[in-house]
């Protein structure tokens, strides 16, 4: 089901801005573009709003109003003669990206999210979609925004949602631009340390100390999603125990949940998690303040090894907090930012592909936030659940999203993993257990 066409004045504004936005993709975008057929690389957010579902036309009109401030949504990614570009989609009609979906009353949120995660994006068009979802529960409706990783990273998708449903919309001072950005954002010492960290990560990817099994490419019907919630205060209280951060508390709870999940049952990955410290790949944004709206991917990744299974909790938390503190202090962000801009594109693409090697880490864990206040035409957002990415060769990923004082955690997994649908519940139970012991 689709809405009406965009009014001519809105389309004219979009086209005017679009002509200024044609430019080459950066090498990280190109890597994800080469994985375009990977359904697991479509990510986004599911926003739940209190109130009666609006007509799809209202969502269409709201989107049309904001599109001039979000030109990235009107661009498609193209490849020609080995050159990859972000180009205007011509006479753009957002209706082609909007659909309405009704679920039977009482459908669980996990079932709704799983169905949405399996949906393809519009063909031969800018790689994103938005769905108005209702019927699954009384007194609320959902809006699901999804985009391919080649067009936006997690921070970029968060900016789009913030612009569409936040209080201030997209402001001129934070709009996307095609021009170059400063490459050097750290001290000489940070750049040297960061470059060494990139080299260490590449060595780990090429010759991992522990070879993790590579998962086969899942078909859409094999994808599954499970989710749960918490509050920032719960994670803060847990993190204070060992002087860590909210992200450390998230990872420690993940550590306990994976321990509990792998303790019983069969499966190659499950048995490895039971006997081997888990190496978790985490994205780190290389955006500077004010660069929220930059199009494409501006990130690097680092691997954080969770403590060994039988390590006492206090010791494990201290170990983990030290590892993440060291990761943040190594200058990886400014060095990666500079290297992407300085190195030949072919070398950067080769490096990025190697750094994402699934044999160096079995899962991807990300953490980002949205503004405290989100709404749609007066209907307040109840919460926002992230839909993460499943990197090629991985069978599992986990994403934490903060929205005000609310925290939502979701697991995206290959259904070939036995009982993976239990992971969200195990994470919530682990938080309760660890908080009680703290």
JSON list of N, CA and C in Angstrom, two decimals, residues 10 51 84 99 121 214 220 227 262 296 305 319 388 414 435:
[
{"chain": "A", "resi": 10, "resn": "UNK", "atom": "N", "xyz": [7.78, 20.38, -3.15]},
{"chain": "A", "resi": 10, "resn": "UNK", "atom": "CA", "xyz": [8.72, 19.58, -2.35]},
{"chain": "A", "resi": 10, "resn": "UNK", "atom": "C", "xyz": [9.71, 18.87, -3.24]},
{"chain": "A", "resi": 51, "resn": "UNK", "atom": "N", "xyz": [-1.06, 5.70, 20.74]},
{"chain": "A", "resi": 51, "resn": "UNK", "atom": "CA", "xyz": [-2.16, 6.34, 20.03]},
{"chain": "A", "resi": 51, "resn": "UNK", "atom": "C", "xyz": [-2.71, 5.49, 18.91]},
{"chain": "A", "resi": 84, "resn": "UNK", "atom": "N", "xyz": [32.13, 4.15, -7.98]},
{"chain": "A", "resi": 84, "resn": "UNK", "atom": "CA", "xyz": [30.90, 4.06, -7.20]},
{"chain": "A", "resi": 84, "resn": "UNK", "atom": "C", "xyz": [30.51, 5.46, -6.75]},
{"chain": "A", "resi": 99, "resn": "UNK", "atom": "N", "xyz": [5.20, 1.68, 3.00]},
{"chain": "A", "resi": 99, "resn": "UNK", "atom": "CA", "xyz": [4.19, 0.64, 2.99]},
{"chain": "A", "resi": 99, "resn": "UNK", "atom": "C", "xyz": [3.50, 0.58, 4.34]},
{"chain": "A", "resi": 121, "resn": "UNK", "atom": "N", "xyz": [14.40, -4.34, 0.34]},
{"chain": "A", "resi": 121, "resn": "UNK", "atom": "CA", "xyz": [14.27, -2.92, 0.07]},
{"chain": "A", "resi": 121, "resn": "UNK", "atom": "C", "xyz": [13.79, -2.71, -1.37]},
{"chain": "A", "resi": 214, "resn": "UNK", "atom": "N", "xyz": [33.03, -19.94, 10.48]},
{"chain": "A", "resi": 214, "resn": "UNK", "atom": "CA", "xyz": [32.36, -19.01, 9.57]},
{"chain": "A", "resi": 214, "resn": "UNK", "atom": "C", "xyz": [30.95, -19.55, 9.29]},
{"chain": "A", "resi": 220, "resn": "UNK", "atom": "N", "xyz": [16.72, -14.88, 3.70]},
{"chain": "A", "resi": 220, "resn": "UNK", "atom": "CA", "xyz": [15.86, -14.03, 4.52]},
{"chain": "A", "resi": 220, "resn": "UNK", "atom": "C", "xyz": [15.00, -14.80, 5.52]},
{"chain": "A", "resi": 227, "resn": "UNK", "atom": "N", "xyz": [14.17, -9.38, 21.32]},
{"chain": "A", "resi": 227, "resn": "UNK", "atom": "CA", "xyz": [14.54, -8.12, 21.96]},
{"chain": "A", "resi": 227, "resn": "UNK", "atom": "C", "xyz": [14.07, -8.06, 23.41]},
{"chain": "A", "resi": 262, "resn": "UNK", "atom": "N", "xyz": [25.27, -20.85, 26.21]},
{"chain": "A", "resi": 262, "resn": "UNK", "atom": "CA", "xyz": [26.17, -21.89, 25.71]},
{"chain": "A", "resi": 262, "resn": "UNK", "atom": "C", "xyz": [26.38, -23.04, 26.70]},
{"chain": "A", "resi": 296, "resn": "UNK", "atom": "N", "xyz": [26.80, 8.18, 4.45]},
{"chain": "A", "resi": 296, "resn": "UNK", "atom": "CA", "xyz": [27.68, 7.03, 4.31]},
{"chain": "A", "resi": 296, "resn": "UNK", "atom": "C", "xyz": [28.23, 6.53, 5.63]},
{"chain": "A", "resi": 305, "resn": "UNK", "atom": "N", "xyz": [37.80, -8.72, 23.65]},
{"chain": "A", "resi": 305, "resn": "UNK", "atom": "CA", "xyz": [37.62, -10.09, 24.09]},
{"chain": "A", "resi": 305, "resn": "UNK", "atom": "C", "xyz": [36.98, -10.11, 25.47]},
{"chain": "A", "resi": 319, "resn": "UNK", "atom": "N", "xyz": [38.57, -6.66, 34.31]},
{"chain": "A", "resi": 319, "resn": "UNK", "atom": "CA", "xyz": [39.30, -6.98, 33.08]},
{"chain": "A", "resi": 319, "resn": "UNK", "atom": "C", "xyz": [38.67, -6.30, 31.87]},
{"chain": "A", "resi": 388, "resn": "UNK", "atom": "N", "xyz": [19.78, -4.54, 14.09]},
{"chain": "A", "resi": 388, "resn": "UNK", "atom": "CA", "xyz": [21.21, -4.49, 13.81]},
{"chain": "A", "resi": 388, "resn": "UNK", "atom": "C", "xyz": [21.57, -5.12, 12.49]},
{"chain": "A", "resi": 414, "resn": "UNK", "atom": "N", "xyz": [20.92, -15.95, 12.93]},
{"chain": "A", "resi": 414, "resn": "UNK", "atom": "CA", "xyz": [20.58, -16.98, 11.96]},
{"chain": "A", "resi": 414, "resn": "UNK", "atom": "C", "xyz": [19.83, -18.07, 12.72]},
{"chain": "A", "resi": 435, "resn": "UNK", "atom": "N", "xyz": [22.76, -7.40, 38.82]},
{"chain": "A", "resi": 435, "resn": "UNK", "atom": "CA", "xyz": [22.40, -6.23, 39.59]},
{"chain": "A", "resi": 435, "resn": "UNK", "atom": "C", "xyz": [22.12, -6.61, 41.05]}
]
